[in-house]
Structures are given as structure tokens and as C-alpha cells.
CSV table of C-alpha atoms in Angstrom, one decimal:
chain,number,residue,atom,x,y,z
A,1,MET,CA,277.3,72.9,113.0
A,2,LEU,CA,277.9,76.8,113.0
A,3,LEU,CA,279.8,77.9,110.0
A,4,THR,CA,281.4,81.5,109.6
A,5,THR,CA,282.8,83.1,106.7
A,6,ALA,CA,285.5,84.5,108.8
A,7,LEU,CA,285.9,81.2,110.1
A,8,GLY,CA,287.5,82.5,113.5
A,9,LEU,CA,290.6,83.4,112.0
A,10,SER,CA,292.3,87.0,112.3
A,11,GLN,CA,294.8,88.4,109.9
A,12,VAL,CA,297.7,89.8,111.7
A,13,VAL,CA,300.1,92.5,110.1
A,14,VAL,CA,302.9,94.3,111.5
A,15,ALA,CA,303.8,97.7,110.3
A,16,GLN,CA,306.5,100.1,111.2
A,17,GLU,CA,306.1,103.8,111.6
A,18,SER,CA,308.6,106.8,110.8
A,19,ALA,CA,308.4,110.3,111.4
A,20,THR,CA,307.8,112.5,108.5
A,21,PRO,CA,309.0,116.0,107.9
A,22,GLY,CA,305.8,117.4,109.3
A,23,GLY,CA,305.8,115.4,112.3
A,24,ILE,CA,303.3,113.0,111.1
A,25,THR,CA,303.8,109.2,111.6
A,26,SER,CA,302.9,107.0,108.6
A,27,PRO,CA,303.4,103.2,108.0
A,28,VAL,CA,306.6,101.9,106.2
A,29,GLY,CA,306.7,98.8,103.9
A,30,GLN,CA,303.5,96.9,103.6
A,31,ALA,CA,300.3,98.5,104.4
A,32,PRO,CA,298.3,97.2,107.2
A,33,VAL,CA,295.4,94.9,105.8
A,34,GLU,CA,292.1,96.0,107.1
A,35,ALA,CA,290.6,93.1,109.1
A,36,PRO,CA,287.5,91.6,107.2
A,37,PRO,CA,284.1,92.9,108.8
A,38,GLU,CA,282.5,90.4,111.0
A,39,GLN,CA,280.6,87.9,109.0
A,40,PRO,CA,277.1,86.2,110.0
A,41,GLU,CA,277.1,82.8,111.1
A,42,VAL,CA,275.9,80.7,108.4
A,43,GLN,CA,274.3,77.2,109.4
A,44,ALA,CA,275.4,74.2,107.6
A,45,ILE,CA,273.2,71.0,107.1
A,46,ALA,CA,273.3,69.0,110.0
A,47,ASP,CA,275.6,66.0,110.6
A,48,ILE,CA,278.1,67.0,107.9
A,49,GLY,CA,280.4,68.9,110.2
A,50,GLY,CA,282.2,72.1,109.9
A,51,VAL,CA,284.1,74.9,111.7
A,52,LEU,CA,284.2,73.5,115.2
A,53,THR,CA,282.6,74.7,118.3
A,54,PRO,CA,285.2,76.9,120.2
A,55,ARG,CA,287.1,75.7,123.2
A,56,GLY,CA,285.5,75.7,126.3
A,57,ARG,CA,282.1,76.4,124.6
A,58,LEU,CA,278.9,73.9,125.4
A,59,VAL,CA,276.0,73.8,122.8
A,60,LEU,CA,272.7,72.1,123.5
A,61,GLU,CA,270.6,71.6,120.6
A,62,PRO,CA,267.0,70.1,121.1
A,63,SER,CA,265.4,69.1,117.6
A,64,LEU,CA,262.3,67.8,116.3
A,65,GLN,CA,262.4,65.7,112.8
A,66,TYR,CA,259.5,64.5,110.7
A,67,SER,CA,260.0,62.0,108.0
A,68,HIS,CA,257.5,60.8,105.5
A,69,SER,CA,257.8,58.1,103.0
A,70,GLY,CA,255.1,56.6,100.8
A,71,VAL,CA,255.2,53.6,98.1
A,72,ASN,CA,252.8,52.0,96.1
A,73,ARG,CA,254.8,49.0,95.3
A,74,LEU,CA,256.7,46.4,97.7
A,75,THR,CA,257.6,43.2,96.8
A,76,PHE,CA,259.7,40.6,98.6
A,77,ARG,CA,260.9,37.0,98.2
A,78,GLY,CA,262.0,35.6,101.3
A,79,ILE,CA,264.0,37.7,103.7
A,80,GLU,CA,264.8,41.1,103.1
A,81,ILE,CA,266.0,43.8,105.5
A,82,LEU,CA,265.5,47.6,104.7
A,83,SER,CA,264.8,49.4,108.0
A,84,THR,CA,263.0,46.5,109.3
A,85,LEU,CA,262.7,42.7,108.7
A,86,LEU,CA,259.9,41.4,106.8
A,87,ILE,CA,259.3,37.4,106.3
A,88,GLY,CA,257.4,35.6,103.7
A,89,VAL,CA,256.4,36.3,100.0
A,90,PHE,CA,254.1,39.0,99.5
A,91,SER,CA,253.4,42.0,97.3
A,92,ALA,CA,252.4,45.5,98.8
A,93,GLU,CA,250.2,47.5,97.0
A,94,GLU,CA,250.5,50.5,99.3
A,95,ALA,CA,252.9,51.5,102.1
A,96,GLU,CA,253.2,54.6,104.0
A,97,ARG,CA,255.6,55.5,107.0
A,98,ASP,CA,255.7,58.3,109.1
A,99,ILE,CA,258.8,58.8,111.7
A,100,TRP,CA,259.1,61.5,114.4
A,101,THR,CA,262.5,61.9,116.1
A,102,ALA,CA,262.9,64.2,119.1
A,103,ALA,CA,266.3,64.4,119.9
A,104,LEU,CA,268.8,66.2,122.6
A,105,THR,CA,272.4,67.0,121.0
A,106,GLY,CA,275.4,68.3,123.2
A,107,ARG,CA,278.5,69.5,121.6
A,108,LEU,CA,281.7,70.6,123.3
A,109,GLY,CA,284.5,72.5,122.3
A,110,VAL,CA,287.4,70.5,124.0
A,111,THR,CA,290.1,72.3,122.2
A,112,ASP,CA,290.2,75.0,119.3
A,113,ARG,CA,290.5,72.1,116.8
A,114,LEU,CA,288.8,69.2,118.6
A,115,GLU,CA,285.0,68.8,119.2
A,116,MET,CA,282.8,66.0,120.9
A,117,GLU,CA,279.1,65.5,120.4
A,118,LEU,CA,276.6,63.4,122.0
A,119,LYS,CA,273.0,62.7,120.4
A,120,VAL,CA,270.4,61.0,122.3
A,121,PRO,CA,267.0,60.4,120.2
A,122,TYR,CA,263.6,59.3,121.1
A,123,VAL,CA,261.6,57.8,118.1
A,124,TYR,CA,257.9,57.4,117.2
A,125,ARG,CA,257.0,55.5,114.3
A,126,ASP,CA,253.7,54.5,112.4
A,127,ASP,CA,253.5,52.4,109.2
A,128,THR,CA,250.3,51.5,107.4
A,129,VAL,CA,250.9,48.5,104.7
A,130,ARG,CA,248.2,47.1,102.5
A,131,ALA,CA,249.2,44.1,100.7
A,132,THR,CA,248.2,41.0,98.8
A,133,VAL,CA,250.0,37.8,99.9
A,134,PRO,CA,250.2,34.9,97.3
A,135,THR,CA,249.9,31.3,98.5
A,136,VAL,CA,249.9,27.9,97.2
A,137,GLY,CA,247.7,27.5,94.4
A,138,ASP,CA,245.6,30.5,93.0
A,139,ASP,CA,244.3,31.5,96.7
A,140,SER,CA,245.7,34.7,98.4
A,141,PHE,CA,244.8,36.7,101.2
A,142,ASP,CA,245.0,40.4,102.2
A,143,ILE,CA,247.0,42.1,104.9
A,144,ASP,CA,245.7,45.6,106.2
A,145,ARG,CA,247.6,46.7,109.1
A,146,ASP,CA,248.6,49.9,110.9
A,147,LEU,CA,251.5,49.5,113.4
A,148,SER,CA,253.3,51.9,115.5
A,149,GLY,CA,256.4,51.6,117.9
A,150,ASN,CA,258.2,54.2,120.1
A,151,GLY,CA,261.0,54.2,122.4
A,152,LEU,CA,264.6,55.2,122.9
A,153,GLY,CA,266.6,55.5,119.4
A,154,ASP,CA,270.2,54.7,118.9
A,155,ILE,CA,272.6,56.9,120.8
A,156,GLU,CA,275.4,58.3,118.7
A,157,VAL,CA,278.9,59.7,119.6
A,158,THR,CA,280.9,61.9,117.3
A,159,ALA,CA,284.5,63.5,117.4
A,160,ARG,CA,285.4,66.0,115.0
A,161,TYR,CA,288.9,67.3,114.3
A,162,GLN,CA,290.0,70.4,112.2
A,163,LEU,CA,293.2,69.3,110.3
A,164,ASN,CA,294.2,72.5,108.8
A,165,ARG,CA,294.1,76.4,109.3
A,166,GLY,CA,293.1,77.0,105.8
A,167,HIS,CA,295.8,79.2,104.9
A,168,ASN,CA,297.1,80.1,101.3
A,169,GLY,CA,293.7,79.9,99.9
A,170,TRP,CA,293.4,76.2,100.8
A,171,PRO,CA,289.8,75.0,101.9
A,172,PHE,CA,289.3,74.1,105.6
A,173,PHE,CA,289.4,70.2,106.1
A,174,VAL,CA,287.7,68.6,109.2
A,175,GLY,CA,288.1,64.8,109.9
A,176,ASN,CA,284.7,63.3,111.6
A,177,LEU,CA,284.4,59.9,113.5
A,178,ARG,CA,280.9,58.7,114.3
A,179,TYR,CA,279.7,55.8,116.5
A,180,LYS,CA,276.1,54.7,116.4
A,181,SER,CA,274.8,52.3,119.1
A,182,VAL,CA,272.2,49.7,119.4
A,183,THR,CA,270.3,51.3,122.3
A,184,GLY,CA,267.1,51.3,120.3
A,185,ASP,CA,265.0,48.3,119.8
A,186,GLY,CA,266.3,46.5,116.6
A,187,PRO,CA,264.2,44.6,114.1
A,188,PHE,CA,265.0,41.3,115.8
A,189,ASP,CA,264.1,42.7,119.1
A,190,ILE,CA,260.6,43.3,118.6
A,191,ALA,CA,257.6,41.1,119.0
A,192,ARG,CA,256.5,38.9,116.1
A,193,ASP,CA,253.6,36.5,115.5
A,194,SER,CA,253.8,32.9,114.6
A,195,ASP,CA,254.3,33.7,110.9
A,196,GLY,CA,257.3,36.0,111.7
A,197,ILE,CA,255.3,39.2,111.0
A,198,GLU,CA,256.2,42.1,113.5
A,199,LYS,CA,253.6,43.2,115.9
A,200,GLU,CA,255.3,46.5,116.6
A,201,LEU,CA,257.8,48.7,114.9
A,202,ALA,CA,261.6,49.0,115.6
A,203,THR,CA,263.2,52.3,116.9
A,204,GLY,CA,266.8,51.2,116.0
A,205,SER,CA,268.9,49.6,113.5
A,206,GLY,CA,269.9,46.7,115.6
A,207,PHE,CA,273.5,47.0,114.5
A,208,HIS,CA,276.7,48.7,115.5
A,209,ALA,CA,277.8,51.3,113.1
A,210,ILE,CA,281.1,53.4,112.6
A,211,GLU,CA,281.3,56.1,110.1
A,212,PRO,CA,284.6,58.1,109.2
A,213,SER,CA,284.1,61.0,106.9
A,214,ILE,CA,286.0,64.3,105.9
A,215,THR,CA,284.5,67.7,105.3
A,216,ALA,CA,285.7,70.2,103.0
A,217,LEU,CA,285.0,74.1,103.6
A,218,PHE,CA,285.8,76.9,101.2
A,219,PRO,CA,285.0,80.4,102.4
A,220,SER,CA,284.0,83.0,99.8
A,221,ASP,CA,282.5,86.0,101.3
A,222,PRO,CA,279.2,85.8,101.9
A,223,ALA,CA,279.2,82.2,101.0
A,224,VAL,CA,280.8,78.9,102.3
A,225,PHE,CA,281.0,75.8,100.1
A,226,PHE,CA,281.2,72.4,101.5
A,227,ALA,CA,281.3,68.9,100.7
A,228,ASN,CA,281.4,65.7,102.8
A,229,LEU,CA,282.7,62.2,102.0
A,230,GLY,CA,282.1,59.3,104.2
A,231,TYR,CA,281.9,55.4,104.6
A,232,LEU,CA,279.4,53.7,106.9
A,233,TYR,CA,280.5,50.8,108.3
A,234,ASN,CA,277.7,48.5,109.8
A,235,MET,CA,278.9,45.4,111.8
A,236,SER,CA,277.5,42.1,111.3
A,237,ASP,CA,276.2,40.2,114.0
A,238,ASP,CA,275.1,36.6,114.6
A,239,VAL,CA,271.4,37.3,115.5
A,240,ASP,CA,270.9,33.2,116.1
A,241,ILE,CA,266.8,33.7,116.5
A,242,GLN,CA,264.1,31.6,115.7
A,243,LEU,CA,261.7,33.6,113.9
A,244,THR,CA,259.0,30.8,113.3
A,245,ASP,CA,258.8,27.0,113.8
A,246,GLU,CA,260.6,26.5,110.3
A,247,LEU,CA,262.6,29.6,110.2
A,248,HIS,CA,266.0,30.2,112.1
A,249,ILE,CA,268.1,33.3,111.5
A,250,GLY,CA,271.8,33.0,111.7
A,251,GLU,CA,274.3,35.7,110.8
A,252,VAL,CA,273.0,39.0,109.3
A,253,ASP,CA,275.9,41.5,107.6
A,254,PRO,CA,273.9,44.9,107.0
A,255,GLY,CA,275.1,46.8,103.8
A,256,ASP,CA,277.5,49.3,104.0
A,257,ALA,CA,277.2,52.8,102.6
A,258,VAL,CA,279.2,55.6,100.8
A,259,ARG,CA,277.9,58.9,101.6
A,260,LEU,CA,278.4,62.1,99.5
A,261,SER,CA,277.0,65.6,99.9
A,262,PHE,CA,278.0,69.0,98.8
A,263,GLY,CA,276.4,72.4,98.8
A,264,MET,CA,276.7,76.0,99.6
A,265,ALA,CA,275.6,78.3,102.7
A,266,TYR,CA,274.9,82.2,102.0
A,267,ALA,CA,274.6,84.7,104.5
A,268,ILE,CA,271.9,86.9,103.6
A,269,ASN,CA,272.3,89.5,106.3
A,270,PRO,CA,274.2,89.5,109.8
A,271,ARG,CA,271.1,87.4,111.2
A,272,ALA,CA,269.9,85.4,108.3
A,273,SER,CA,271.3,82.7,106.2
A,274,PHE,CA,270.2,79.7,103.9
A,275,THR,CA,271.7,76.5,102.6
A,276,LEU,CA,271.4,74.7,99.4
A,277,GLY,CA,272.8,71.3,98.8
A,278,PHE,CA,272.5,67.6,97.7
A,279,LYS,CA,273.4,64.3,99.4
A,280,ASN,CA,273.4,60.9,97.9
A,281,ASP,CA,273.9,57.5,99.9
A,282,PHE,CA,274.5,54.4,98.0
A,283,ILE,CA,274.0,51.2,100.3
A,284,GLY,CA,275.3,47.9,99.6
A,285,LYS,CA,273.6,44.5,99.8
A,286,THR,CA,272.4,43.2,103.3
A,287,GLU,CA,273.3,39.6,103.5
A,288,THR,CA,271.3,37.1,105.9
A,289,GLU,CA,271.7,33.7,106.6
A,290,TYR,CA,268.8,31.6,107.8
A,291,PHE,CA,268.2,27.9,108.1
A,292,ASP,CA,265.0,26.5,106.5
A,293,ASP,CA,264.5,22.7,107.0
A,294,ASP,CA,268.2,22.2,108.2
A,295,ALA,CA,269.4,23.9,105.0
A,296,ARG,CA,271.7,26.9,105.1
A,297,VAL,CA,270.7,29.7,102.8
A,298,THR,CA,272.2,33.3,102.3
A,299,GLN,CA,270.0,35.6,100.7
A,300,SER,CA,271.1,39.1,99.6
A,301,SER,CA,268.7,42.4,99.2
A,302,ARG,CA,269.1,44.8,96.5
A,303,THR,CA,271.2,47.8,96.8
A,304,LEU,CA,269.7,51.2,97.6
A,305,ASN,CA,270.2,54.6,96.1
A,306,VAL,CA,269.2,57.4,98.6
A,307,GLY,CA,269.4,60.9,96.9
A,308,SER,CA,267.9,64.1,98.3
A,309,LEU,CA,268.0,67.9,97.7
A,310,LEU,CA,268.7,69.9,100.8
A,311,LEU,CA,267.2,73.2,101.6
A,312,GLY,CA,268.2,75.0,104.9
A,313,TRP,CA,267.2,78.4,106.6
A,314,SER,CA,268.9,80.0,109.7
A,315,TYR,CA,268.1,83.0,111.9
A,316,GLN,CA,270.1,84.1,114.7
A,317,LEU,CA,268.3,85.3,117.6
A,318,ASN,CA,271.1,86.5,119.5
A,319,GLN,CA,274.5,85.7,120.3
A,320,ASP,CA,273.8,82.4,122.1
A,321,VAL,CA,270.7,81.2,120.2
A,322,SER,CA,269.7,80.4,116.8
A,323,VAL,CA,266.7,78.6,114.9
A,324,ASN,CA,267.5,76.1,112.0
A,325,LEU,CA,265.0,74.7,109.7
A,326,GLY,CA,266.2,72.0,107.2
A,327,LEU,CA,264.2,70.3,104.6
A,328,GLU,CA,265.1,67.1,102.6
A,329,LEU,CA,263.4,66.3,99.2
A,330,GLY,CA,263.8,62.9,97.9
A,331,VAL,CA,264.8,62.5,94.4
A,332,THR,CA,265.4,58.9,93.9
A,333,ASP,CA,262.9,55.9,94.7
A,334,ASP,CA,264.5,54.7,97.7
A,335,ALA,CA,264.6,58.2,99.2
A,336,PRO,CA,262.1,59.3,102.1
A,337,ASN,CA,259.7,61.9,100.2
A,338,THR,CA,260.1,64.6,102.8
A,339,VAL,CA,262.4,65.1,105.9
A,340,LEU,CA,261.6,68.2,108.0
A,341,THR,CA,264.0,69.3,110.9
A,342,LEU,CA,263.9,71.9,113.3
A,343,ARG,CA,266.7,72.8,115.4
A,344,VAL,CA,267.4,75.3,118.0
A,345,PRO,CA,270.8,75.3,119.5
A,346,PHE,CA,271.9,77.3,122.7
A,347,GLY,CA,275.5,78.0,123.5
A,348,SER,CA,277.4,78.9,126.5
A,349,ASN,CA,280.9,79.2,127.6
A,350,VAL,CA,281.8,76.5,130.3
A,351,PHE,CA,285.6,77.0,130.7
């Protein structure tokens, strides 16, 4: 989302003129206020929202994102859903996860205050897990597997509406509403063996989600301060799937999340800018209903705290094209180690 410290607003001051004895005209009353110089466009952190695309302008944004997560502990008891579903009782000594996501995002300024966005991702995942699985008695066996998966991810649709004009020193407020579909293969859509262990990796969450949020923007030349607060609601679903001969999955209610982010975008010169921020997702417990030997059991996963430091750089190649690079550094145990995102938006006027 492109932010400007001028924010597309102009100040209009009307002055009257009168003739002086020398025949020279001069303003009477309030002096004209000199319009602020044109400010460079400041690229905000992706997916937070900001000053909207002008009416009639279409922005196409190809992007490539790389995410890496590494843990040296991963212990499960029964059923727990994080980004995939794992069945059984085992203790993982080492797990590495790499995710590449190529996406095409389109944004259209419907009016001066309303913007629509569509994002279509394609996901490639590669997981390496080495685990020791305890069994009855003192016996145990090791798991050493390298799985991958690729395919269409979950398509997202977002609407953004600018709530005010930011007069009298007020920040600009933008309301956002995002819907995430289930076009990707979820954890219950992939192939599994007789023990319920996946043979491939999911490319989607498997659950519909709606996220309302509000963004506040406060321009202070040459910077723009921003903050975002949102609530991610994951819809429950009656999965109704037989994973193993003994284990049947019923209703699954993924944990909802409270999402908070804030930071500052700073213009270095008319073409370059950088962004510094922080985001934190507080993810609730996932409740899974399953039937084991005709007994109905509900299990809850633990809550997650995903916090990341945000860094961003932007360079405006010309009026219609810019290059944006974003970096997320995980600062909590549940966050990915690094997330690197390259985006190149192209803008044009369509009406």
C-alpha cells in the first residue's frame, strides 16, 4: 500500500486583493498558505492497509516471499493443529520448514475512499522432520522424512475504506475487511498413510477466515506513523474424516487471533524510503473433536504468540513502478525465523 505524507490532500486558501496607492495589488486578510512540497511515496508494511489507491487506478503487484522456520523441539500428545495436522505421540528433535510463495495481487480504486484487492498465491513447501517416537514399553523408533508440497494457496479478497479526511490534526483511519478462502489444499485434504501421517504438505489452512481491522495513519513530514489492530476469525468446520482405522475426526474449531502492528515509514529522498515496525499475533487454542473407540474426545492445542520485527525498503523507479523489499525477523519462539518479501507494484489509470 502506497502512503504519502501529503496523502493526496491539498490546502485551498482564498485571499482577496486590493489596490495599493502604488498600484500594486496585495492580499488582504489571511495570507495564502504555501502548499507543501510534493512528498515522496512511502511504502508501508504489506497487508496492513493505508492511504488508498486513487479512483480509477489499477495496481498489479507480483510478489515473491520466502519463509524459514527452524526448531529443535516439537512434542505432540494426541492431535494438535498448527499449520498442518500431526497424529500420534512423538517428540521431534529437529524440524526445518521452508515456504516459497509467489503471488499476484490486484488493487483497484473504486472511489476516492474505497479500494478492492484480490490476491492469488501459489505455494511451495519443504519440511524436514527428524523425530523419536516412543511406543509401548521401552521401544521407540525414529522418523526421518523430507516432505514437500506445492499448489494453489488460499485466495484472498480485501476491501478498504477511508473513514475520514484527517482534518484538524487527526490521524487518517482506514477500515479493512479481508476474506480468506479455502482454495488451497488444507491439512485434511492431503494424502496420509495408515498411521495418519501425511505423505505431502498442505498449501492452505483448510478453513474459511474473516479479518476485520482498522488502520491509523499519522503524517509527520517526512515520516508517516502507522498502527493496525485486527481480529482474525477462523470458522469452525465439521471435518468428518476417518484418519486411521481407530481414529475419526469430527468438528475442528481453529483458534482465532488478535493482531497488532505499528511502526514508522520514513522518506529518505523523493525516491527512496524505509519502514520500521513490529507486529504481534496472539493466536488462541484450536479445539479438535475426535472419536477413539467410540468415545468422543475434544483436545485443545496450546496458544501461540507470534511476534516479529518489521523492516522495509522502497525505491520508486518512475511514476508507475516501485520496488519494495520487506524483512520480518521472529522475536518469539512461535514466529518464523525470517520472512523475506519482494514486491514490484505496477500502476496505471483504467478509468
